[in-house]
GROMACS .gro file of C-alpha atoms in nm:
model
  331
    1MET     CA    1   0.000   0.000   0.000
    2LYS     CA    2   0.134   0.341  -0.090
    3SER     CA    3   0.052   0.673   0.074
    4TRP     CA    4  -0.080   0.967  -0.121
    5LYS     CA    5   0.259   1.132  -0.078
    6TYR     CA    6   0.431   0.863  -0.280
    7LEU     CA    7   0.160   0.849  -0.543
    8MET     CA    8   0.172   1.226  -0.579
    9MET     CA    9   0.550   1.216  -0.601
   10THR     CA   10   0.552   0.960  -0.883
   11THR     CA   11   0.276   1.149  -1.065
   12MET     CA   12   0.477   1.470  -1.044
   13ILE     CA   13   0.788   1.294  -1.172
   14GLY     CA   14   0.592   1.148  -1.461
   15SER     CA   15   0.443   1.488  -1.547
   16ALA     CA   16   0.784   1.652  -1.539
   17LEU     CA   17   0.924   1.392  -1.776
   18ALA     CA   18   0.631   1.433  -2.012
   19LEU     CA   19   0.676   1.809  -2.017
   20ALA     CA   20   1.046   1.773  -2.081
   21ALA     CA   21   0.975   1.539  -2.368
   22CYS     CA   22   0.720   1.772  -2.526
   23GLY     CA   23   0.886   2.097  -2.432
   24ASP     CA   24   1.038   2.266  -2.736
   25ASP     CA   25   0.910   2.109  -3.054
   26SER     CA   26   0.604   2.315  -3.130
   27ASP     CA   27   0.606   2.446  -3.490
   28THR     CA   28   0.986   2.413  -3.528
   29GLU     CA   29   1.195   2.178  -3.733
   30THR     CA   30   1.555   2.078  -3.689
   31THR     CA   31   1.758   2.113  -4.005
   32GLU     CA   32   2.090   1.992  -3.869
   33GLU     CA   33   2.173   1.626  -3.913
   34THR     CA   34   2.275   1.424  -3.613
   35PRO     CA   35   2.639   1.318  -3.677
   36THR     CA   36   2.685   0.950  -3.757
   37GLU     CA   37   2.997   0.763  -3.654
   38GLU     CA   38   3.132   0.819  -4.010
   39THR     CA   39   3.070   1.195  -4.021
   40ALA     CA   40   3.196   1.233  -3.668
   41SER     CA   41   3.513   1.050  -3.764
   42GLU     CA   42   3.557   1.273  -4.067
   43ALA     CA   43   3.527   1.573  -3.840
   44GLY     CA   44   3.803   1.433  -3.620
   45THR     CA   45   3.577   1.347  -3.328
   46GLU     CA   46   3.469   1.019  -3.172
   47THR     CA   47   3.121   0.918  -3.068
   48GLU     CA   48   3.076   0.814  -2.707
   49THR     CA   49   2.839   0.558  -2.562
   50PRO     CA   50   2.597   0.730  -2.323
   51ALA     CA   51   2.681   0.669  -1.957
   52ALA     CA   52   2.336   0.517  -1.896
   53GLU     CA   53   2.406   0.251  -2.160
   54GLU     CA   54   2.748   0.178  -2.018
   55ALA     CA   55   2.595   0.129  -1.674
   56ALA     CA   56   2.305  -0.086  -1.795
   57ILE     CA   57   2.267  -0.407  -1.594
   58GLU     CA   58   2.062  -0.718  -1.657
   59GLY     CA   59   1.951  -0.982  -1.410
   60THR     CA   60   1.701  -1.089  -1.150
   61VAL     CA   61   1.670  -1.015  -0.778
   62SER     CA   62   1.435  -1.188  -0.534
   63GLY     CA   63   1.326  -1.101  -0.184
   64ASP     CA   64   1.048  -1.165   0.066
   65GLY     CA   65   0.951  -1.080   0.421
   66SER     CA   66   0.781  -0.814   0.627
   67SER     CA   67   0.452  -0.655   0.520
   68THR     CA   68   0.556  -0.350   0.724
   69VAL     CA   69   0.872  -0.298   0.518
   70ALA     CA   70   0.685  -0.378   0.196
   71PRO     CA   71   0.569  -0.021   0.117
   72ILE     CA   72   0.932   0.100   0.120
   73THR     CA   73   1.046  -0.191  -0.097
   74GLU     CA   74   0.757  -0.146  -0.340
   75ALA     CA   75   0.846   0.221  -0.384
   76LEU     CA   76   1.214   0.139  -0.435
   77VAL     CA   77   1.138  -0.139  -0.686
   78GLU     CA   78   0.911   0.088  -0.890
   79GLU     CA   79   1.161   0.373  -0.903
   80TYR     CA   80   1.455   0.140  -0.968
   81ALA     CA   81   1.275  -0.006  -1.272
   82GLY     CA   82   1.309   0.333  -1.435
   83VAL     CA   83   1.685   0.332  -1.374
   84GLN     CA   84   1.760  -0.031  -1.460
   85PRO     CA   85   1.468  -0.159  -1.670
   86LYS     CA   86   1.647  -0.485  -1.752
   87VAL     CA   87   1.670  -0.588  -1.386
   88GLN     CA   88   1.365  -0.776  -1.259
   89VAL     CA   89   1.315  -0.736  -0.884
   90THR     CA   90   1.047  -0.939  -0.709
   91ALA     CA   91   0.956  -0.899  -0.342
   92GLY     CA   92   0.702  -1.124  -0.172
   93VAL     CA   93   0.520  -1.051   0.153
   94SER     CA   94   0.523  -1.364   0.370
   95GLY     CA   95   0.585  -1.179   0.696
   96THR     CA   96   0.919  -1.144   0.869
   97GLY     CA   97   0.928  -1.505   0.988
   98GLY     CA   98   0.806  -1.644   0.657
   99GLY     CA   99   1.063  -1.433   0.474
  100PHE     CA  100   1.346  -1.570   0.688
  101GLU     CA  101   1.230  -1.926   0.613
  102LYS     CA  102   1.277  -1.861   0.241
  103PHE     CA  103   1.607  -1.682   0.305
  104ILE     CA  104   1.737  -1.979   0.505
  105ALA     CA  105   1.627  -2.213   0.225
  106GLY     CA  106   1.836  -2.010  -0.019
  107GLU     CA  107   1.532  -1.905  -0.220
  108THR     CA  108   1.585  -1.529  -0.190
  109ASP     CA  109   1.863  -1.271  -0.211
  110PHE     CA  110   1.723  -1.051   0.064
  111SER     CA  111   1.475  -1.068   0.349
  112ASN     CA  112   1.278  -0.771   0.485
  113ALA     CA  113   1.220  -0.767   0.861
  114SER     CA  114   1.032  -0.549   1.107
  115ARG     CA  115   1.237  -0.688   1.396
  116PRO     CA  116   1.598  -0.797   1.443
  117ILE     CA  117   1.682  -1.150   1.330
  118LYS     CA  118   1.630  -1.414   1.600
  119GLU     CA  119   1.920  -1.619   1.732
  120GLU     CA  120   1.770  -1.942   1.598
  121GLU     CA  121   1.726  -1.786   1.253
  122ALA     CA  122   2.087  -1.670   1.247
  123THR     CA  123   2.197  -2.019   1.354
  124ALA     CA  124   1.989  -2.178   1.078
  125LEU     CA  125   2.151  -1.948   0.822
  126ALA     CA  126   2.497  -2.040   0.950
  127ASP     CA  127   2.408  -2.410   0.929
  128ALA     CA  128   2.295  -2.353   0.570
  129GLY     CA  129   2.624  -2.182   0.490
  130ILE     CA  130   2.459  -1.847   0.420
  131ASP     CA  131   2.651  -1.540   0.537
  132PHE     CA  132   2.438  -1.229   0.562
  133THR     CA  133   2.454  -0.860   0.646
  134GLU     CA  134   2.192  -0.652   0.826
  135PHE     CA  135   2.104  -0.309   0.687
  136GLN     CA  136   1.861  -0.071   0.859
  137LEU     CA  137   1.625   0.107   0.619
  138ALA     CA  138   1.406   0.326   0.841
  139ASN     CA  139   1.223   0.357   1.172
  140ASP     CA  140   0.860   0.274   1.243
  141GLY     CA  141   0.613   0.328   1.523
  142LEU     CA  142   0.392   0.024   1.579
  143THR     CA  143   0.052   0.193   1.595
  144VAL     CA  144  -0.250   0.084   1.801
  145VAL     CA  145  -0.569   0.191   1.624
  146VAL     CA  146  -0.944   0.201   1.676
  147SER     CA  147  -1.227   0.319   1.451
  148GLN     CA  148  -1.299   0.690   1.414
  149GLU     CA  149  -1.646   0.598   1.542
  150ASN     CA  150  -1.492   0.492   1.873
  151ASP     CA  151  -1.540   0.810   2.079
  152TRP     CA  152  -1.413   0.682   2.414
  153VAL     CA  153  -1.056   0.560   2.360
  154GLU     CA  154  -0.792   0.830   2.323
  155ASP     CA  155  -0.503   0.715   2.539
  156MET     CA  156  -0.388   0.385   2.691
  157THR     CA  157  -0.095   0.278   2.903
  158VAL     CA  158   0.129  -0.021   2.841
  159GLU     CA  159  -0.045  -0.190   3.135
  160ASP     CA  160  -0.383  -0.127   2.968
  161LEU     CA  161  -0.255  -0.296   2.652
  162LYS     CA  162  -0.132  -0.594   2.851
  163LYS     CA  163  -0.466  -0.632   3.028
  164LEU     CA  164  -0.653  -0.607   2.699
  165TRP     CA  165  -0.437  -0.822   2.470
  166ILE     CA  166  -0.311  -1.102   2.700
  167GLU     CA  167  -0.535  -1.409   2.711
  168ASP     CA  168  -0.677  -1.465   3.062
  169GLY     CA  169  -0.983  -1.679   2.993
  170THR     CA  170  -1.233  -1.393   3.008
  171ALA     CA  171  -1.437  -1.208   2.747
  172LYS     CA  172  -1.265  -0.871   2.721
  173LYS     CA  173  -1.479  -0.559   2.751
  174TRP     CA  174  -1.385  -0.194   2.717
  175SER     CA  175  -1.519  -0.133   3.067
  176ASP     CA  176  -1.249  -0.370   3.201
  177ILE     CA  177  -0.995  -0.099   3.120
  178ASN     CA  178  -1.200   0.202   3.225
  179PRO     CA  179  -1.539   0.172   3.398
  180GLU     CA  180  -1.656   0.482   3.212
  181TRP     CA  181  -1.609   0.303   2.881
  182PRO     CA  182  -1.887   0.086   2.729
  183ALA     CA  183  -1.948  -0.264   2.862
  184GLU     CA  184  -1.909  -0.392   2.507
  185GLU     CA  185  -1.687  -0.681   2.403
  186VAL     CA  186  -1.366  -0.578   2.231
  187VAL     CA  187  -1.307  -0.713   1.878
  188PHE     CA  188  -0.938  -0.786   1.820
  189TYR     CA  189  -0.736  -0.782   1.496
  190SER     CA  190  -0.370  -0.877   1.496
  191PRO     CA  191  -0.088  -0.950   1.253
  192GLY     CA  192  -0.024  -1.322   1.206
  193THR     CA  193   0.239  -1.513   1.401
  194ASP     CA  194   0.480  -1.507   1.104
  195SER     CA  195   0.480  -1.129   1.122
  196GLY     CA  196   0.768  -0.934   1.274
  197THR     CA  197   0.507  -0.689   1.400
  198TYR     CA  198   0.347  -0.970   1.599
  199ASP     CA  199   0.688  -1.072   1.734
  200TYR     CA  200   0.769  -0.716   1.838
  201PHE     CA  201   0.432  -0.671   2.010
  202ASP     CA  202   0.482  -1.006   2.180
  203GLU     CA  203   0.821  -0.894   2.310
  204VAL     CA  204   0.733  -0.547   2.441
  205ILE     CA  205   0.365  -0.587   2.537
  206LEU     CA  206   0.275  -0.954   2.583
  207ASP     CA  207   0.603  -1.050   2.751
  208GLY     CA  208   0.574  -1.394   2.591
  209GLU     CA  209   0.220  -1.455   2.717
  210ASP     CA  210  -0.053  -1.580   2.481
  211LEU     CA  211  -0.234  -1.327   2.265
  212VAL     CA  212  -0.608  -1.306   2.329
  213LYS     CA  213  -0.763  -1.610   2.158
  214SER     CA  214  -1.057  -1.424   2.006
  215ALA     CA  215  -0.827  -1.216   1.784
  216THR     CA  216  -0.853  -1.241   1.406
  217LEU     CA  217  -0.499  -1.289   1.273
  218SER     CA  218  -0.376  -1.199   0.924
  219GLU     CA  219  -0.041  -1.145   0.754
  220ASP     CA  220  -0.217  -0.887   0.535
  221ASP     CA  221  -0.232  -0.552   0.714
  222ASN     CA  222  -0.514  -0.442   0.485
  223VAL     CA  223  -0.736  -0.709   0.641
  224LEU     CA  224  -0.666  -0.558   0.983
  225VAL     CA  225  -0.739  -0.207   0.857
  226GLN     CA  226  -1.071  -0.314   0.706
  227GLY     CA  227  -1.169  -0.502   1.021
  228VAL     CA  228  -1.130  -0.193   1.239
  229GLN     CA  229  -1.295   0.033   0.985
  230ALA     CA  230  -1.607  -0.187   0.997
  231ASP     CA  231  -1.652  -0.210   1.377
  232LYS     CA  232  -1.643   0.067   1.638
  233ASN     CA  233  -1.553  -0.194   1.904
  234ALA     CA  234  -1.248  -0.319   1.712
  235ILE     CA  235  -0.883  -0.260   1.792
  236ALA     CA  236  -0.567  -0.354   1.602
  237PHE     CA  237  -0.196  -0.279   1.574
  238PHE     CA  238   0.030  -0.248   1.270
  239GLY     CA  239   0.295  -0.027   1.110
  240TYR     CA  240   0.265   0.353   1.119
  241ALA     CA  241   0.245   0.383   0.738
  242TYR     CA  242  -0.075   0.178   0.725
  243TYR     CA  243  -0.231   0.407   0.984
  244LEU     CA  244  -0.130   0.720   0.790
  245ALA     CA  245  -0.277   0.580   0.469
  246ASN     CA  246  -0.610   0.525   0.648
  247GLN     CA  247  -0.618   0.803   0.906
  248ASP     CA  248  -0.949   0.938   0.773
  249THR     CA  249  -1.123   0.626   0.905
  250LEU     CA  250  -0.888   0.515   1.185
  251LYS     CA  251  -0.776   0.676   1.508
  252ALA     CA  252  -0.430   0.623   1.656
  253VAL     CA  253  -0.435   0.556   2.029
  254LYS     CA  254  -0.183   0.752   2.234
  255ILE     CA  255   0.044   0.535   2.448
  256GLY     CA  256   0.121   0.688   2.786
  257GLY     CA  257   0.009   1.025   2.654
  258VAL     CA  258   0.240   1.013   2.350
  259GLU     CA  259   0.098   0.996   1.997
  260PRO     CA  260   0.292   0.830   1.716
  261ASN     CA  261   0.440   1.077   1.467
  262ASN     CA  262   0.771   1.132   1.292
  263GLU     CA  263   0.922   1.328   1.581
  264THR     CA  264   0.821   1.092   1.864
  265ILE     CA  265   0.918   0.783   1.663
  266GLU     CA  266   1.260   0.920   1.566
  267SER     CA  267   1.338   1.042   1.918
  268GLY     CA  268   1.219   0.720   2.082
  269GLU     CA  269   0.968   0.912   2.294
  270TYR     CA  270   0.697   0.690   2.150
  271SER     CA  271   0.811   0.404   2.368
  272PRO     CA  272   0.811   0.107   2.372
  273LEU     CA  273   0.651   0.086   2.027
  274SER     CA  274   0.918   0.266   1.821
  275ARG     CA  275   1.125   0.014   1.626
  276PRO     CA  276   1.380  -0.019   1.343
  277LEU     CA  277   1.305  -0.173   1.002
  278PHE     CA  278   1.566  -0.392   0.834
  279VAL     CA  279   1.668  -0.573   0.518
  280TYR     CA  280   1.899  -0.875   0.547
  281ALA     CA  281   2.114  -0.942   0.241
  282SER     CA  282   2.298  -1.255   0.128
  283ASN     CA  283   2.670  -1.175   0.113
  284LYS     CA  284   2.721  -1.432  -0.163
  285ALA     CA  285   2.444  -1.281  -0.375
  286LEU     CA  286   2.592  -0.935  -0.326
  287SER     CA  287   2.933  -1.049  -0.450
  288GLU     CA  288   2.812  -1.271  -0.735
  289ASN     CA  289   2.500  -1.094  -0.864
  290PRO     CA  290   2.575  -0.743  -0.998
  291ALA     CA  291   2.203  -0.673  -1.032
  292PHE     CA  292   2.144  -0.741  -0.663
  293TYR     CA  293   2.443  -0.533  -0.556
  294ASP     CA  294   2.321  -0.243  -0.769
  295PHE     CA  295   1.966  -0.270  -0.633
  296MET     CA  296   2.094  -0.270  -0.274
  297LYS     CA  297   2.312   0.032  -0.346
  298TYR     CA  298   2.014   0.212  -0.497
  299SER     CA  299   1.801   0.111  -0.197
  300LEU     CA  300   2.044   0.254   0.059
  301GLU     CA  301   2.087   0.572  -0.144
  302ASN     CA  302   1.711   0.627  -0.165
  303ALA     CA  303   1.561   0.448   0.138
  304GLY     CA  304   1.532   0.766   0.344
  305GLU     CA  305   1.333   0.950   0.078
  306MET     CA  306   1.113   0.649   0.005
  307ALA     CA  307   1.052   0.583   0.376
  308GLU     CA  308   0.928   0.938   0.429
  309ALA     CA  309   0.719   0.921   0.111
  310VAL     CA  310   0.527   0.613   0.224
  311GLY     CA  311   0.485   0.722   0.586
  312TYR     CA  312   0.784   0.594   0.784
  313VAL     CA  313   1.073   0.781   0.945
  314SER     CA  314   1.408   0.809   0.769
  315LEU     CA  315   1.741   0.756   0.942
  316PRO     CA  316   2.009   1.023   0.983
  317ALA     CA  317   2.212   1.058   0.661
  318GLU     CA  318   2.524   0.919   0.827
  319LYS     CA  319   2.345   0.590   0.894
  320TYR     CA  320   2.282   0.540   0.524
  321GLU     CA  321   2.643   0.634   0.452
  322GLU     CA  322   2.756   0.368   0.700
  323GLY     CA  323   2.536   0.115   0.521
  324LEU     CA  324   2.681   0.209   0.182
  325SER     CA  325   3.034   0.175   0.319
  326THR     CA  326   2.950  -0.171   0.453
  327LEU     CA  327   2.795  -0.264   0.119
  328GLU     CA  328   3.105  -0.153  -0.070
  329GLY     CA  329   3.314  -0.389   0.141
  330LEU     CA  330   3.097  -0.682   0.034
  331LYS     CA  331   3.128  -0.629  -0.341
   0.00000   0.00000   0.00000
């Protein structure tokens, strides 16, 4: 899913290119001939191959992983296609855990993740003989949302979230959190267990306890969005970009009095739900597949701009420079 910012950006780029292409040819004709190699040679000059042609790369690149990171990757893939049209980049969305499974199996060149790699995943990669490198792309604020029609929830504490989301054998009602809230059962929507968003929520909110059993789980964040939009008693959590793209119908719940936005996410004030977003790259693929190396270079050079365009928070410029330096060492 792309935010209006990114769609507007690509539309503006396309319009600019169209104007440039049409710009100066109204009612005029060019009478000069474009020099051929032969005429150029006769004139004592040499023709040069355009730099773009010299740098043209062909190949395929494959990735999979987090649905949270997906909007950034989708934006990068679309823009990169205009730079290297002969490179085919595919990026699936199996969730962070599902993406790592494919990465461990050697099926992909990179794996997107909305949490750091787990020790057992790193061990499995080592056992498979796959060396990898972690690159951070952006920051995100895991956002707890309710419907705009919900006129009672504005702010919750971490303890409120624990009481609401941890399974305890009871039917959860809003009035369990605040007696002034309706005695209506809460309808839960959650990312699936293969999702890095689920893992992160499990770590910082559930503390390893079971998620409420009545929750509807899906690896597709759009399913969660639609579920909350349709029910004023629903609640869900997912990446900040999906909230921004649907903020006309969803309401972000403040956590401990702090609302998620670019400033609070970047500063870490939106705690404990601020988190980094990663891509894990196969070192072998980087060294042996020029197309993949070039795509990763393009990604690190443009991830900050794309992250902001689709609703996430970019890193300081020096962080991307560090990533590019690390990448160069793997070529």
